[in-house]
mmCIF file of the C-alpha atoms, coordinates in Angstrom:
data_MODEL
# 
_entry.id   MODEL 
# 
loop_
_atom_site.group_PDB 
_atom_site.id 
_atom_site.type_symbol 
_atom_site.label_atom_id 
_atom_site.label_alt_id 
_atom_site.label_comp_id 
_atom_site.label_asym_id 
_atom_site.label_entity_id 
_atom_site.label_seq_id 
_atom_site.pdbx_PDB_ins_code 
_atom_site.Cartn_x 
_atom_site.Cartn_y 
_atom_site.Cartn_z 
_atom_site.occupancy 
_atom_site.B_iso_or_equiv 
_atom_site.pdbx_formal_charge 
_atom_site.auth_seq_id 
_atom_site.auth_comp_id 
_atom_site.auth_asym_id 
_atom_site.auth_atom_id 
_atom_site.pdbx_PDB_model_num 
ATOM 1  C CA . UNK A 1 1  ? 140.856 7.819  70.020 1.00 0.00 ? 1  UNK A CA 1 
ATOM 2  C CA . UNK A 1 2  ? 144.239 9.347  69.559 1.00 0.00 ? 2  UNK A CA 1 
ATOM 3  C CA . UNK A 1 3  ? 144.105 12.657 67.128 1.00 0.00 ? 3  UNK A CA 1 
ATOM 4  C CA . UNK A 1 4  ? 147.608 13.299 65.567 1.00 0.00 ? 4  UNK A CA 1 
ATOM 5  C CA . UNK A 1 5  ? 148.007 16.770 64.835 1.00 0.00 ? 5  UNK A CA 1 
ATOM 6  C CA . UNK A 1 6  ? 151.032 17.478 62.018 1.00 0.00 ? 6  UNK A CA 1 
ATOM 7  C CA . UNK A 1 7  ? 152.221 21.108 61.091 1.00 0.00 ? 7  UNK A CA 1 
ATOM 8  C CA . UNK A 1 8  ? 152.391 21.280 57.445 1.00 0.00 ? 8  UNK A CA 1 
ATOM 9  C CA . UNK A 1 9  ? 155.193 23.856 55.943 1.00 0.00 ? 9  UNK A CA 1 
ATOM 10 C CA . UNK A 1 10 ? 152.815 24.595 53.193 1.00 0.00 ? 10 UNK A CA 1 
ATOM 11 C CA . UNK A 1 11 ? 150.092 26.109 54.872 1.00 0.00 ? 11 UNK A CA 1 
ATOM 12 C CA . UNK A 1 12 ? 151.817 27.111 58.234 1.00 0.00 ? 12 UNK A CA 1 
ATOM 13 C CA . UNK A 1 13 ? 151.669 31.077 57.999 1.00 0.00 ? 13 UNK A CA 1 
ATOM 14 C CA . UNK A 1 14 ? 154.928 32.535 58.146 1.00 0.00 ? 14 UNK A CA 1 
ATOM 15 C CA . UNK A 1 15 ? 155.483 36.546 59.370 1.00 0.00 ? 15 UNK A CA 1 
ATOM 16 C CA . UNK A 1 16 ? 157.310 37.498 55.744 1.00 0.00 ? 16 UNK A CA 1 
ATOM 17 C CA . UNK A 1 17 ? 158.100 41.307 57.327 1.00 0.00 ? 17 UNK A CA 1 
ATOM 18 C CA . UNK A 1 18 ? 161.711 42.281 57.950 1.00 0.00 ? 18 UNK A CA 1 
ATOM 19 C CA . UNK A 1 19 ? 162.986 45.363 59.502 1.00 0.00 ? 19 UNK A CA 1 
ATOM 20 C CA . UNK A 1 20 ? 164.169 47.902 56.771 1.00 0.00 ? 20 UNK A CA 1 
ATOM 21 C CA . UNK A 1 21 ? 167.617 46.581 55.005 1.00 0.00 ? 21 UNK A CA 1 
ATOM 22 C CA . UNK A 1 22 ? 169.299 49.993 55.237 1.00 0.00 ? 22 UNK A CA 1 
ATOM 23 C CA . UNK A 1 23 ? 170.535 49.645 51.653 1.00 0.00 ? 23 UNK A CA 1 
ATOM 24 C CA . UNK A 1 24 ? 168.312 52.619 50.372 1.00 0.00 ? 24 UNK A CA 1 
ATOM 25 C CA . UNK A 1 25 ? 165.006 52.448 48.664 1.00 0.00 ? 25 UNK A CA 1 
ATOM 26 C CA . UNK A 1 26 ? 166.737 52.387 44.976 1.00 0.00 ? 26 UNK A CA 1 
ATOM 27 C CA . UNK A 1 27 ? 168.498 49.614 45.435 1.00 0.00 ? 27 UNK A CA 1 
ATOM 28 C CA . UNK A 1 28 ? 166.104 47.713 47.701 1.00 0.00 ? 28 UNK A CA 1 
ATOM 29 C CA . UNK A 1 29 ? 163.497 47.935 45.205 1.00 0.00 ? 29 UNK A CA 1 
ATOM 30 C CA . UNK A 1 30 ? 165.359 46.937 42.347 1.00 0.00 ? 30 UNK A CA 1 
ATOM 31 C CA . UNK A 1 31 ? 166.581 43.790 44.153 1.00 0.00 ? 31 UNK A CA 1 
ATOM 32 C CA . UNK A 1 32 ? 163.228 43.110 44.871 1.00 0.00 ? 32 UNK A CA 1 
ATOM 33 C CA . UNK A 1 33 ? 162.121 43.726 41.296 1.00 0.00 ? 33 UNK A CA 1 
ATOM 34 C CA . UNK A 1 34 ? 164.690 41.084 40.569 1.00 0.00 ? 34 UNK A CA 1 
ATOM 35 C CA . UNK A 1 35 ? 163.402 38.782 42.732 1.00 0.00 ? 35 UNK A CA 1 
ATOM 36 C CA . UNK A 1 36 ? 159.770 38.883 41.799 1.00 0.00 ? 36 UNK A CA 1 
ATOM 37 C CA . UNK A 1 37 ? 160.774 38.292 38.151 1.00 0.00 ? 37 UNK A CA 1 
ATOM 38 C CA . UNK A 1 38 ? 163.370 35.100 38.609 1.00 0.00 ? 38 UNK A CA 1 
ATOM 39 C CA . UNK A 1 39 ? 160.975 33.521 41.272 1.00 0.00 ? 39 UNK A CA 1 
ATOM 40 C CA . UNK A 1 40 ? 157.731 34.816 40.292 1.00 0.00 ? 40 UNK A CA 1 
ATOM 41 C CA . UNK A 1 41 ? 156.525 36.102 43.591 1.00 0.00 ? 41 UNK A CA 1 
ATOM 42 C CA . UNK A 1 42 ? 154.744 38.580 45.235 1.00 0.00 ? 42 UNK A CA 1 
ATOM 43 C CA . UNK A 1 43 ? 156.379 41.899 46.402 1.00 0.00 ? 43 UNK A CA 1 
ATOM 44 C CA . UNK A 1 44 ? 155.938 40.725 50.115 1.00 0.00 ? 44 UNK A CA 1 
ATOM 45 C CA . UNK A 1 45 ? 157.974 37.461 49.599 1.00 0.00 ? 45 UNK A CA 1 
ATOM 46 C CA . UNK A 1 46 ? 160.829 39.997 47.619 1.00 0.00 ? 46 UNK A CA 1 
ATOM 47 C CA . UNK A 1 47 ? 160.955 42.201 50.311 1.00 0.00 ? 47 UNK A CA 1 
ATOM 48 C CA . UNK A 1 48 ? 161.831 39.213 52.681 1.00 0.00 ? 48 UNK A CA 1 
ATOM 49 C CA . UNK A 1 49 ? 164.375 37.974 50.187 1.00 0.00 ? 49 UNK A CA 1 
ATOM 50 C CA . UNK A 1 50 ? 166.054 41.315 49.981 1.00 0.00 ? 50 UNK A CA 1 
ATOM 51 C CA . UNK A 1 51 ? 166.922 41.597 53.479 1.00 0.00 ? 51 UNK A CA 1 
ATOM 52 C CA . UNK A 1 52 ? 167.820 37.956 54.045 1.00 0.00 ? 52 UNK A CA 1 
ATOM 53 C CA . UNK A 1 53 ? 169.913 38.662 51.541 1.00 0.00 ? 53 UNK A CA 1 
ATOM 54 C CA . UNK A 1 54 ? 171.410 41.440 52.954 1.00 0.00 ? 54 UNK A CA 1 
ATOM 55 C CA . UNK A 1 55 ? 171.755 40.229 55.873 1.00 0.00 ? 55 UNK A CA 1 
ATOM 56 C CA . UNK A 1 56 ? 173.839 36.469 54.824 1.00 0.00 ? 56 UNK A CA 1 
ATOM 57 C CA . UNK A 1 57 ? 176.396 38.812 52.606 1.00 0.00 ? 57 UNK A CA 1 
ATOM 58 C CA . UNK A 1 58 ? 176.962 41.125 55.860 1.00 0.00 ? 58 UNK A CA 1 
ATOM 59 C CA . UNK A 1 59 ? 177.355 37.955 57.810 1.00 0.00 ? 59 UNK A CA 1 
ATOM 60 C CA . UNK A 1 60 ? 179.214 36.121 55.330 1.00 0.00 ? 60 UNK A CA 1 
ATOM 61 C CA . UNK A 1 61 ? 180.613 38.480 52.080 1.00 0.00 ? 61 UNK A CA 1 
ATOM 62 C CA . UNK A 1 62 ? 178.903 38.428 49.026 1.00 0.00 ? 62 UNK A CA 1 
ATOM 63 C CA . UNK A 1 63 ? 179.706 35.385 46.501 1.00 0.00 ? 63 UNK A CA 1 
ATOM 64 C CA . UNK A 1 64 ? 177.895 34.991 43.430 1.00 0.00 ? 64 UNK A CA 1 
ATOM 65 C CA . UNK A 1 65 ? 174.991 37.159 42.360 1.00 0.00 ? 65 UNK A CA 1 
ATOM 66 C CA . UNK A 1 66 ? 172.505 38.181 44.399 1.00 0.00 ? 66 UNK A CA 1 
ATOM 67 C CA . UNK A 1 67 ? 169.360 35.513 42.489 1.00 0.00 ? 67 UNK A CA 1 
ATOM 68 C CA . UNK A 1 68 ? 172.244 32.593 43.693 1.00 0.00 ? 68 UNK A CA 1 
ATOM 69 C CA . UNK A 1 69 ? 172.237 33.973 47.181 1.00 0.00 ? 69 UNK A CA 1 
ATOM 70 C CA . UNK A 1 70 ? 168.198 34.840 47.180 1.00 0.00 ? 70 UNK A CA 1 
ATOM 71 C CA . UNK A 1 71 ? 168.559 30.637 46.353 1.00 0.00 ? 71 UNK A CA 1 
ATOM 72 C CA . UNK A 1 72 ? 170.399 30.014 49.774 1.00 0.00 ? 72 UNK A CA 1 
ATOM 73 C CA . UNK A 1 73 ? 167.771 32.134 51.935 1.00 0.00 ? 73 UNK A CA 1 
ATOM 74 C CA . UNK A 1 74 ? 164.826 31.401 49.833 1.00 0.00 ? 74 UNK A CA 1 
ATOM 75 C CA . UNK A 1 75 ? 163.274 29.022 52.920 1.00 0.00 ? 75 UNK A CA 1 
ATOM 76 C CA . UNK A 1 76 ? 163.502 31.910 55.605 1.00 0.00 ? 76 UNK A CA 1 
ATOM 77 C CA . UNK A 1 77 ? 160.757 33.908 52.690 1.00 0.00 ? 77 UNK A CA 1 
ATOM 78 C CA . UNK A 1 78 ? 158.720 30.366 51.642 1.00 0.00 ? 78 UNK A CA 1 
ATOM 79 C CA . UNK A 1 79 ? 159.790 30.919 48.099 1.00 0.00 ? 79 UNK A CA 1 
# 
């Protein structure tokens, strides 16, 4: 009998913690706020989305707001 054994994205648990964004608290909260409202997610998933965030518009600038870039790093968060 051959058992094939599939990861599912869906219920494959994903480490959501990131390493402080160094943007300060104020502003790290409120992008999270921001977050949690446009997606309707938990504060765990924002906090993810903040740094990713972060980090792509260090890497690569800012362009557009920051809900159009959460939209770009949304799959690192599983939002």
């Amino acid at each position: 009998m051959l058992l094939l054994v599939v990861a599912v994205p869906a219920f494959a648990q994903v480490d959501l913690s990131r390493p402080d964004p160094g943007i300060g608290e104020g502003f790290a909260q409120a992008m999270a706020k921001q977050f949690q409202e446009h997606f309707d997610i938990e504060q765990e998933r924002a906090d993810c989305l903040v740094y990713e965030v972060v980090e792509l518009g260090r890497a690569h600038g800012y362009s557009g707001t920051l809900v159009e870039m959460a939209e770009e790093v949304r799959h690192f968060c599983n939002v």
